[in-house]
Tab-separated table of C-alpha atoms in Angstrom:
chain	number	residue	atom	x	y	z
A	12	MET	CA	-22.745	23.433	28.714
A	13	PRO	CA	-20.317	20.209	28.062
A	14	ARG	CA	-21.525	18.829	24.365
A	15	THR	CA	-22.419	15.247	24.565
A	16	ARG	CA	-20.081	12.844	22.442
A	17	LYS	CA	-22.121	10.741	20.136
A	18	LYS	CA	-21.200	7.016	19.887
A	19	LYS	CA	-20.133	5.737	16.935
A	20	PHE	CA	-20.283	2.587	15.039
A	21	PRO	CA	-18.046	0.339	12.750
A	22	VAL	CA	-18.895	1.670	9.329
A	23	THR	CA	-18.220	-1.364	7.960
A	24	ASN	CA	-18.309	-5.608	8.736
A	25	THR	CA	-15.190	-6.504	8.777
A	26	ASP	CA	-16.502	-10.286	8.758
A	27	ARG	CA	-18.151	-10.474	5.197
A	28	ALA	CA	-16.004	-11.970	2.722
A	29	SER	CA	-17.797	-10.623	-0.454
A	30	SER	CA	-16.848	-6.948	-2.092
A	31	SER	CA	-19.939	-5.489	-1.492
A	32	SER	CA	-18.527	-2.261	-0.166
A	33	THR	CA	-18.523	0.493	-2.642
A	34	PRO	CA	-15.052	1.683	-3.898
A	35	THR	CA	-16.148	5.228	-2.243
A	36	SER	CA	-16.787	3.723	1.235
A	37	SER	CA	-13.407	1.801	1.237
A	38	ARG	CA	-11.329	4.444	0.145
A	39	THR	CA	-12.783	6.448	2.668
A	40	VAL	CA	-12.630	4.479	5.488
A	41	ILE	CA	-8.669	3.542	4.493
A	42	ARG	CA	-7.797	7.523	4.407
A	43	ARG	CA	-9.201	8.059	7.966
A	44	PHE	CA	-7.364	4.984	8.572
A	45	HIS	CA	-4.002	6.692	7.605
A	46	VAL	CA	-5.044	10.087	9.537
A	47	LEU	CA	-5.575	8.296	12.714
A	48	LEU	CA	-2.370	6.305	12.544
A	49	LYS	CA	-0.006	9.400	11.937
A	50	LYS	CA	-1.723	11.134	14.608
A	51	GLN	CA	-1.024	7.893	17.091
A	52	GLY	CA	2.560	7.588	15.966
A	53	GLN	CA	2.789	11.536	16.556
A	54	LEU	CA	1.216	11.152	20.045
A	55	LYS	CA	3.490	8.118	20.870
A	56	ASN	CA	6.680	9.999	19.650
A	57	ALA	CA	6.345	13.064	21.686
A	58	SER	CA	7.970	13.471	24.312
A	59	SER	CA	4.917	14.618	26.516
A	60	ALA	CA	2.517	12.357	24.848
A	61	ASN	CA	-1.342	13.537	25.697
A	62	ALA	CA	-2.701	10.591	27.182
A	63	GLU	CA	-6.759	11.771	26.656
A	64	ALA	CA	-5.564	12.195	22.763
A	65	LEU	CA	-4.611	9.171	22.092
A	66	GLY	CA	-7.371	6.888	23.821
A	67	GLU	CA	-9.092	9.074	21.682
A	68	ILE	CA	-7.537	8.105	18.559
A	69	GLU	CA	-7.440	4.632	19.547
A	70	ARG	CA	-11.044	4.240	20.589
A	71	GLU	CA	-11.929	5.952	16.931
A	72	ILE	CA	-9.544	3.521	15.389
A	73	ASP	CA	-11.265	0.547	16.979
A	74	GLU	CA	-15.131	1.856	16.305
A	75	LEU	CA	-13.551	1.527	12.759
A	76	GLY	CA	-13.335	-1.929	13.014
A	77	GLY	CA	-9.655	-2.135	14.013
A	78	LEU	CA	-6.899	-3.201	11.561
A	79	ALA	CA	-9.355	-5.691	10.316
A	80	ALA	CA	-11.441	-3.304	8.971
A	81	TYR	CA	-8.614	-1.953	7.087
A	82	GLN	CA	-7.235	-4.836	5.563
A	83	HIS	CA	-11.182	-6.130	4.894
A	84	MET	CA	-11.368	-2.624	2.478
A	85	SER	CA	-7.907	-3.304	0.881
A	86	ASN	CA	-9.038	-6.858	0.090
A	87	VAL	CA	-12.421	-5.408	-1.477
A	88	GLY	CA	-9.879	-3.371	-3.582
A	89	GLN	CA	-8.207	-6.280	-4.479
A	90	GLY	CA	-11.332	-8.244	-5.779
A	91	ASN	CA	-11.844	-9.304	-9.640
A	92	ASP	CA	-15.031	-7.242	-9.641
A	93	ARG	CA	-12.776	-4.195	-8.790
A	94	GLY	CA	-9.560	-4.837	-11.449
A	95	GLY	CA	-7.692	-6.932	-9.599
A	96	GLY	CA	-4.733	-6.078	-7.151
A	97	SER	CA	-1.382	-4.465	-8.345
A	98	GLU	CA	0.548	-8.049	-8.801
A	99	LYS	CA	-0.886	-8.166	-12.130
A	100	VAL	CA	1.356	-4.890	-12.869
A	101	LEU	CA	4.363	-6.889	-11.324
A	102	ILE	CA	3.728	-10.003	-12.940
A	103	GLN	CA	3.539	-8.527	-16.340
A	104	TRP	CA	6.585	-6.556	-15.709
A	105	LEU	CA	8.279	-10.084	-14.913
A	106	ILE	CA	7.046	-11.742	-17.838
A	107	ASP	CA	7.764	-8.393	-20.378
A	108	MET	CA	11.673	-8.796	-18.571
A	109	GLY	CA	11.656	-12.847	-19.433
A	110	LEU	CA	11.910	-13.806	-16.442
A	111	ARG	CA	9.196	-16.714	-16.409
A	112	LYS	CA	11.323	-18.619	-18.411
A	113	ARG	CA	14.022	-19.017	-16.076
A	114	GLU	CA	12.925	-22.391	-14.291
A	115	ALA	CA	16.353	-23.865	-15.070
A	116	LYS	CA	17.953	-21.491	-12.981
A	117	GLY	CA	15.420	-22.209	-9.907
A	118	LYS	CA	12.251	-20.179	-8.892
A	119	LEU	CA	12.383	-16.517	-7.780
A	120	ARG	CA	12.122	-15.932	-4.040
A	121	LEU	CA	9.281	-13.523	-3.818
A	122	LEU	CA	8.274	-11.858	-0.208
A	123	GLU	CA	5.377	-9.732	-0.404
A	124	VAL	CA	5.048	-7.884	2.320
A	125	GLY	CA	1.666	-6.410	3.026
A	126	ALA	CA	-0.646	-9.493	1.788
A	127	LEU	CA	-3.900	-9.726	2.023
A	128	ARG	CA	-4.453	-13.218	0.656
A	129	PRO	CA	-2.231	-16.266	0.168
A	130	ASP	CA	-2.343	-16.608	-3.617
A	131	ASN	CA	-2.362	-13.290	-5.136
A	132	TYR	CA	0.760	-15.024	-7.269
A	133	ARG	CA	-1.030	-18.899	-7.772
A	134	THR	CA	-0.924	-18.328	-11.738
A	135	CYS	CA	3.129	-18.084	-11.247
A	136	MET	CA	3.734	-20.968	-9.106
A	137	SER	CA	5.835	-22.564	-11.685
A	138	TRP	CA	8.225	-20.041	-11.771
A	139	ILE	CA	7.472	-17.566	-8.439
A	140	ASP	CA	8.165	-19.029	-4.980
A	141	THR	CA	5.741	-16.770	-3.073
A	142	THR	CA	6.051	-15.855	0.934
A	143	PRO	CA	3.071	-13.829	1.664
A	144	MET	CA	3.330	-11.729	5.264
A	145	ASP	CA	1.569	-9.239	6.765
A	146	LEU	CA	1.024	-7.478	10.406
A	147	ARG	CA	-1.761	-9.497	10.719
A	148	SER	CA	-2.351	-12.380	8.959
A	149	ARG	CA	-5.805	-13.530	7.666
A	150	HIS	CA	-4.917	-17.162	6.390
A	151	PRO	CA	-2.817	-19.631	7.589
A	152	SER	CA	-0.145	-19.270	4.658
A	153	ILE	CA	0.065	-15.986	5.328
A	154	VAL	CA	3.195	-15.033	7.785
A	155	GLU	CA	2.271	-12.436	10.535
A	156	GLN	CA	5.449	-10.434	10.966
A	157	ASP	CA	6.260	-6.850	10.880
A	158	PHE	CA	8.586	-5.970	8.194
A	159	LEU	CA	10.583	-3.353	10.160
A	160	LEU	CA	11.001	-6.190	12.976
A	161	MET	CA	12.547	-8.891	10.278
A	162	ASN	CA	15.863	-10.122	11.129
A	163	GLU	CA	18.235	-7.930	8.896
A	164	ASP	CA	20.694	-10.496	8.868
A	165	GLU	CA	19.246	-13.568	8.753
A	166	ASN	CA	17.403	-11.801	5.631
A	167	ARG	CA	20.242	-10.239	3.979
A	168	GLY	CA	20.545	-10.993	0.438
A	169	LYS	CA	17.967	-13.358	0.619
A	170	TRP	CA	15.000	-12.290	-1.800
A	171	ASP	CA	14.812	-11.590	-5.511
A	172	ILE	CA	11.858	-9.893	-5.353
A	173	ILE	CA	10.279	-7.871	-2.540
A	174	SER	CA	6.771	-6.504	-2.730
A	175	LEU	CA	5.643	-3.512	-1.264
A	176	SER	CA	2.461	-2.821	-2.615
A	177	LEU	CA	0.208	-0.060	-0.746
A	178	VAL	CA	2.305	-0.588	2.442
A	179	VAL	CA	4.677	2.077	2.962
A	180	ASN	CA	2.040	5.077	2.487
A	181	PHE	CA	0.547	2.857	5.622
A	182	VAL	CA	3.032	3.499	7.967
A	183	PRO	CA	2.800	6.404	10.290
A	184	ASP	CA	6.171	7.703	10.597
A	185	PRO	CA	8.321	9.338	7.737
A	186	ARG	CA	11.253	8.111	9.067
A	187	ASP	CA	10.032	4.479	8.882
A	188	ARG	CA	8.810	4.572	5.556
A	189	GLY	CA	12.560	5.358	4.595
A	190	ARG	CA	13.983	2.364	7.033
A	191	MET	CA	11.505	0.075	4.851
A	192	LEU	CA	12.889	1.001	1.945
A	193	CYS	CA	17.013	0.710	3.684
A	194	LEU	CA	15.648	-2.616	4.806
A	195	ALA	CA	14.583	-4.026	1.385
A	196	HIS	CA	17.395	-2.951	-0.013
A	197	SER	CA	19.676	-4.699	2.232
A	198	MET	CA	17.524	-7.953	1.860
A	199	LEU	CA	17.460	-8.072	-2.083
A	200	ALA	CA	19.955	-10.693	-3.519
A	201	PRO	CA	22.465	-8.680	-6.230
A	202	ASP	CA	20.428	-7.354	-9.048
A	203	GLY	CA	17.244	-8.040	-7.167
A	204	LEU	CA	13.794	-6.341	-7.856
A	205	LEU	CA	11.576	-4.324	-5.522
A	206	PHE	CA	8.104	-3.412	-6.235
A	207	LEU	CA	6.629	-0.311	-5.077
A	208	ALA	CA	2.940	0.891	-4.981
A	209	LEU	CA	1.655	4.163	-3.909
A	210	PRO	CA	-1.794	5.943	-3.752
A	211	LEU	CA	-0.616	8.503	-6.502
A	212	PRO	CA	-1.515	11.559	-4.269
A	213	CYS	CA	1.197	10.727	-2.279
A	214	VAL	CA	3.534	11.648	-4.761
A	215	GLU	CA	1.617	13.533	-7.538
A	216	ASN	CA	-0.131	16.072	-4.989
A	217	SER	CA	2.242	15.989	-1.738
A	218	ARG	CA	4.213	18.871	-0.238
A	219	TYR	CA	7.384	17.277	0.264
A	220	LEU	CA	7.539	14.260	-2.639
A	221	THR	CA	7.627	14.792	-6.076
A	222	PHE	CA	8.321	11.898	-8.820
A	223	ASP	CA	11.874	13.684	-9.289
A	224	HIS	CA	12.212	13.474	-5.627
A	225	LEU	CA	11.455	10.021	-5.289
A	226	GLN	CA	13.525	8.887	-7.794
A	227	SER	CA	16.709	10.553	-6.032
A	228	LEU	CA	15.986	9.107	-2.864
A	229	MET	CA	15.700	5.979	-4.712
A	230	ASN	CA	19.155	6.540	-6.148
A	231	VAL	CA	20.914	7.396	-3.010
A	232	LEU	CA	19.494	4.199	-1.604
A	233	GLY	CA	20.756	2.226	-4.082
A	234	PHE	CA	18.155	1.310	-6.557
A	235	THR	CA	17.895	2.178	-10.246
A	236	GLU	CA	14.142	2.557	-11.864
A	237	VAL	CA	13.337	-0.289	-14.330
A	238	GLN	CA	9.406	0.769	-14.477
A	239	ARG	CA	6.843	3.382	-14.170
A	240	LYS	CA	3.143	3.144	-14.591
A	241	TRP	CA	0.665	5.868	-13.927
A	242	LYS	CA	-1.675	8.024	-15.428
A	243	LYS	CA	-2.953	11.150	-14.947
A	244	GLY	CA	-6.147	11.561	-12.916
A	245	GLY	CA	-5.504	7.755	-11.730
A	246	LYS	CA	-5.644	6.554	-8.146
A	247	MET	CA	-1.917	4.427	-8.271
A	248	ALA	CA	1.182	4.693	-9.527
A	249	TYR	CA	3.979	1.546	-9.623
A	250	TRP	CA	7.410	1.159	-9.813
A	251	LEU	CA	10.060	-1.701	-10.279
A	252	TYR	CA	13.829	-1.042	-9.079
A	253	ARG	CA	16.836	-2.925	-9.312
A	254	LYS	CA	19.151	-3.096	-6.638
A	255	SER	CA	22.437	-1.882	-7.488
A	256	GLU	CA	25.608	-0.901	-5.632
A	257	ASN	CA	25.327	1.757	-2.821
A	258	ASP	CA	28.241	3.785	-2.725
A	259	ARG	CA	27.095	7.000	-2.412
A	260	LYS	CA	26.170	8.021	1.377
A	261	PRO	CA	22.773	9.366	2.046
A	262	LEU	CA	22.643	12.942	2.023
A	263	ASP	CA	21.248	15.026	4.993
A	264	GLU	CA	18.540	16.670	2.908
A	265	TYR	CA	16.578	13.158	2.559
A	266	ARG	CA	16.785	13.164	6.618
A	267	LYS	CA	14.514	16.232	6.993
A	268	LYS	CA	11.501	17.475	5.128
A	269	ASN	CA	11.676	19.955	2.396
A	270	VAL	CA	8.934	21.867	0.733
A	271	CYS	CA	8.824	20.997	-2.725
A	272	ARG	CA	5.663	22.724	-4.085
A	273	GLN	CA	3.492	24.940	-2.078
A	274	GLY	CA	-0.546	25.077	-2.252
A	275	ASP	CA	-3.023	22.931	-1.224
A	276	ARG	CA	-0.863	19.805	-0.415
A	277	ASN	CA	-1.011	16.447	1.740
A	278	ASN	CA	1.719	16.171	3.980
A	279	PHE	CA	3.269	12.553	2.497
A	280	ALA	CA	6.936	12.235	2.914
A	281	ILE	CA	9.681	9.622	3.202
A	282	LEU	CA	13.022	10.140	5.049
A	283	LEU	CA	15.903	8.628	5.747
A	284	PRO	CA	16.649	7.248	9.322
């Protein structure tokens, strides 16, 4: 006897402006989106894509509220009642480096990828010129643009800082994650800074990525670690990298998945294109 498929309903109302969703429900929706988008990417890249399976995944994404629901839940996590967004970490690091006092040299040009709000850096307007950008803009001041589709030649060496906060982990394909980091290196000015923020389990509990492996990968790409912040049992990990000369050719070991540790782990990985 065929099973009756139960109709699902969106678990969140994306039209609500307040951050009334609970942290637990927000994380549940975000994690589910990551799983669905990964499966969607795998099916689309398959030589013989399963149209029925792909349709099921796309229907579930729609039933969850689509990308707008993901953005809403992420925005909830950045509310003042939840401790604020990751930009606070970056701002403090920049202040500690003395960059707030460089007004005479002009403002720092910051490209904020995955911006859910247009004013995350409003307190730094005197010394940071921010360009917020996202796949789906929620505000007229946020540029609607896919970072992976930006014109590399037009942006080569253009930015003093690029922020990839909770962006790389949202990209379904591990090679596109690596390509995103390569593009960031190309688009940064000499000695430019890359701010990277990931959910801690992406590095602490991955089968294919560890802190040491990530550092080695970033070195190969031409990045030198300046700052790192995370705590055991926490939810987030933050890094600040400086662009350096890249004279080393990428190694094959970073183009394929290599098991770094066994056990009950997640499959997050970053591969070079």
